[in-house]
C-alpha atoms as a printed R data frame, in Angstrom:
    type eleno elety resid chain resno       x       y       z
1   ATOM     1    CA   UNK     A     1  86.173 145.297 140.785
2   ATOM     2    CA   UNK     A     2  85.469 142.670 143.401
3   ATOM     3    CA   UNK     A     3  88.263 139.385 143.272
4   ATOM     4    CA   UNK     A     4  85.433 137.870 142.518
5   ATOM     5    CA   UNK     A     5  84.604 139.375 139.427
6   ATOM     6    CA   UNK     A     6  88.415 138.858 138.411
7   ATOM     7    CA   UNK     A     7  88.463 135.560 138.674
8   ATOM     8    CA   UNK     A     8  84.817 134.949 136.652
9   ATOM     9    CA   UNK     A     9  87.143 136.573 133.895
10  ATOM    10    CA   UNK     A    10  90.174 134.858 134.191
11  ATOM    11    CA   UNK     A    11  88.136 131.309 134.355
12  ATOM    12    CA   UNK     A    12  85.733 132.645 131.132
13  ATOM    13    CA   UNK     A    13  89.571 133.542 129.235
14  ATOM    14    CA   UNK     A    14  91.185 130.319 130.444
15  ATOM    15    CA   UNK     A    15  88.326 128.926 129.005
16  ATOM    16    CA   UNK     A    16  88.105 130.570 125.752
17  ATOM    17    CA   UNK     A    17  91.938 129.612 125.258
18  ATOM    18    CA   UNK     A    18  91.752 126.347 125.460
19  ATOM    19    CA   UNK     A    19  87.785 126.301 123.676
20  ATOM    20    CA   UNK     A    20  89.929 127.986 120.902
21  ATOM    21    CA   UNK     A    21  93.164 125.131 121.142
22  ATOM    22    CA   UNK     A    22  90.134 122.716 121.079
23  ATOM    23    CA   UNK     A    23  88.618 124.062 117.788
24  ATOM    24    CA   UNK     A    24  92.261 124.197 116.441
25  ATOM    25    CA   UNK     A    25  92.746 120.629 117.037
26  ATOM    26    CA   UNK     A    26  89.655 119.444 115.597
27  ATOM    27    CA   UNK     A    27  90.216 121.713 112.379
28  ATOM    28    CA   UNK     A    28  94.055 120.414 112.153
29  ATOM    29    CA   UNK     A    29  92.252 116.863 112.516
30  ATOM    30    CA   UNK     A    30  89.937 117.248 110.074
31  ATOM    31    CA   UNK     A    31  92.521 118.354 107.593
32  ATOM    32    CA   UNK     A    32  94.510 115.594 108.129
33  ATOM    33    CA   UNK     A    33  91.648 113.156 107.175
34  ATOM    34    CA   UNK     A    34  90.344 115.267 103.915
35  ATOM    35    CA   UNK     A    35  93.831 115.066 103.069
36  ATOM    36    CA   UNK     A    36  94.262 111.266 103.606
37  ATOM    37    CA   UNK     A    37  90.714 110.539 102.402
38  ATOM    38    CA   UNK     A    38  92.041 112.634  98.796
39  ATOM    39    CA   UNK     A    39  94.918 110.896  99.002
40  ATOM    40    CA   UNK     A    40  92.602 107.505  99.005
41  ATOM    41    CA   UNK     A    41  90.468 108.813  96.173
42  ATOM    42    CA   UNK     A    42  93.424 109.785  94.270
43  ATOM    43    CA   UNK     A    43  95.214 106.398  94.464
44  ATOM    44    CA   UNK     A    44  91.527 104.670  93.828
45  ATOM    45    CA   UNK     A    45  91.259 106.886  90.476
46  ATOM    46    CA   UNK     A    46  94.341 105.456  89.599
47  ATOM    47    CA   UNK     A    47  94.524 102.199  90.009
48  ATOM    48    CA   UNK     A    48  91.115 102.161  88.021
49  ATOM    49    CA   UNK     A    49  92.424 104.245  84.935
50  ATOM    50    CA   UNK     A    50  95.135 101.876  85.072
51  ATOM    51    CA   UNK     A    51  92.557  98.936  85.142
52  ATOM    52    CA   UNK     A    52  90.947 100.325  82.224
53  ATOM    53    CA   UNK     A    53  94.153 100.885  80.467
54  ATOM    54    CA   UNK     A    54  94.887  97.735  80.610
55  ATOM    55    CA   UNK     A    55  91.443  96.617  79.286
56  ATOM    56    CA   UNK     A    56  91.435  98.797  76.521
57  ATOM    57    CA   UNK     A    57  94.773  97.064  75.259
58  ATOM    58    CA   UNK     A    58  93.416  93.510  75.865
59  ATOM    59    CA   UNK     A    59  90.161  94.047  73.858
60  ATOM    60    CA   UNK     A    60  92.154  96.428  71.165
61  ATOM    61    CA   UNK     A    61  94.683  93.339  71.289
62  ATOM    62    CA   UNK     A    62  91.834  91.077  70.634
63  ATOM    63    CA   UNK     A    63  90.689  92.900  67.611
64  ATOM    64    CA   UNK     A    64  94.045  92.693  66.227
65  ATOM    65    CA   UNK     A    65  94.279  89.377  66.628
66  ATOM    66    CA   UNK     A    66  90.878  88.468  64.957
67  ATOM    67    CA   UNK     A    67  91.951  90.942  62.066
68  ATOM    68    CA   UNK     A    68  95.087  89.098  61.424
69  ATOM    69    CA   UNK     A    69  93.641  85.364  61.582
70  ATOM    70    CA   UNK     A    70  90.997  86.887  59.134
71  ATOM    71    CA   UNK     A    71  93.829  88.047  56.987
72  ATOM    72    CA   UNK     A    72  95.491  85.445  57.062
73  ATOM    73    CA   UNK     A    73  92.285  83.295  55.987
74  ATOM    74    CA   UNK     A    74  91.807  85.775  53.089
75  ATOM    75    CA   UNK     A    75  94.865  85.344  51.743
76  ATOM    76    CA   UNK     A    76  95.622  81.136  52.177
77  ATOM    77    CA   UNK     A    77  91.656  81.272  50.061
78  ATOM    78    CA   UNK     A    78  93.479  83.528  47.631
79  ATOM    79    CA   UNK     A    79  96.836  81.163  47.359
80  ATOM    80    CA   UNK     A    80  94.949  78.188  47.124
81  ATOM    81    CA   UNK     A    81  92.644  80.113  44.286
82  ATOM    82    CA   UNK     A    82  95.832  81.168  42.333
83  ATOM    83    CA   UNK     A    83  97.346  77.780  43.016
84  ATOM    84    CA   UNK     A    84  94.416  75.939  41.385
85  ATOM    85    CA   UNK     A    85  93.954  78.046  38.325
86  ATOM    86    CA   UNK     A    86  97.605  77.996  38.174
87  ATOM    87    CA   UNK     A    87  97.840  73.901  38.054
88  ATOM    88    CA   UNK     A    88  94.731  74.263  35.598
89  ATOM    89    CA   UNK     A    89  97.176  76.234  33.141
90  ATOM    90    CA   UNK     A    90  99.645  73.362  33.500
91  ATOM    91    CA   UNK     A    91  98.032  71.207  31.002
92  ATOM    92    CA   UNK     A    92  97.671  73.831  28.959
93  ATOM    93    CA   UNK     A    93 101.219  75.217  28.937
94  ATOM    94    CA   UNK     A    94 102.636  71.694  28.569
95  ATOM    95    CA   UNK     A    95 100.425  71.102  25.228
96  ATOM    96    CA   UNK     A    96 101.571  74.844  24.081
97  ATOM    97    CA   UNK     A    97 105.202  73.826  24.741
98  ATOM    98    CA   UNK     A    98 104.726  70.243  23.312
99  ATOM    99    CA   UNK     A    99 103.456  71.692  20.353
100 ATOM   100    CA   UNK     A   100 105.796  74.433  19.263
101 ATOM   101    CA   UNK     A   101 108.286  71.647  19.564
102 ATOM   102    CA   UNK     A   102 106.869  69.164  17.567
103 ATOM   103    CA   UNK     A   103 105.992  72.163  15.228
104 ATOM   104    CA   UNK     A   104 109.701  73.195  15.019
């Protein structure tokens, strides 16, 4: 084998060595930025579950509120109702009572 030849193969597996360091790099490189990029995504998905979350109890928070100021509507309409027939019995009760005593 000619010196010649020897160093052709030396250069071509100096090469290769640091072709392969190169690819190495770029693949721990790559890693790193899927990992950061997931890491991105994942704080993202978050953040917008939490957003949501948060909606969900406003509007469900809503709802309750509207159901209790319609309660409560339903049941002054029903107090003022009893309250009414109530003073309507008044009369009636004090001519009931009136009587029985003048009766007695």
């Amino acid at each position: 084998m000619t010196m010649e030849a020897i160093e052709q193969i030396t250069e071509l597996e100096n090469r290769s060595r640091a072709e392969k360091a190169d690819a190495e790099a770029r693949v721990k490189q790559a890693l790193s930025e899927a990992e950061r990029e997931g890491q991105a995504q994942l704080q993202k998905a978050r953040h917008e579950a939490s957003d949501h979350g948060k909606e969900l109890l406003r509007q469900a928070e809503e709802r309750a509120a509207k159901a209790a100021e319609e309660i409560a509507k339903r049941a002054e309409a029903e107090s003022d109702a009893l309250r009414k027939a109530a003073r309507g019995r008044l009369d009636e009760a004090a001519e009931m009572i009136v009587g029985r005593v003048v009766n007695s």
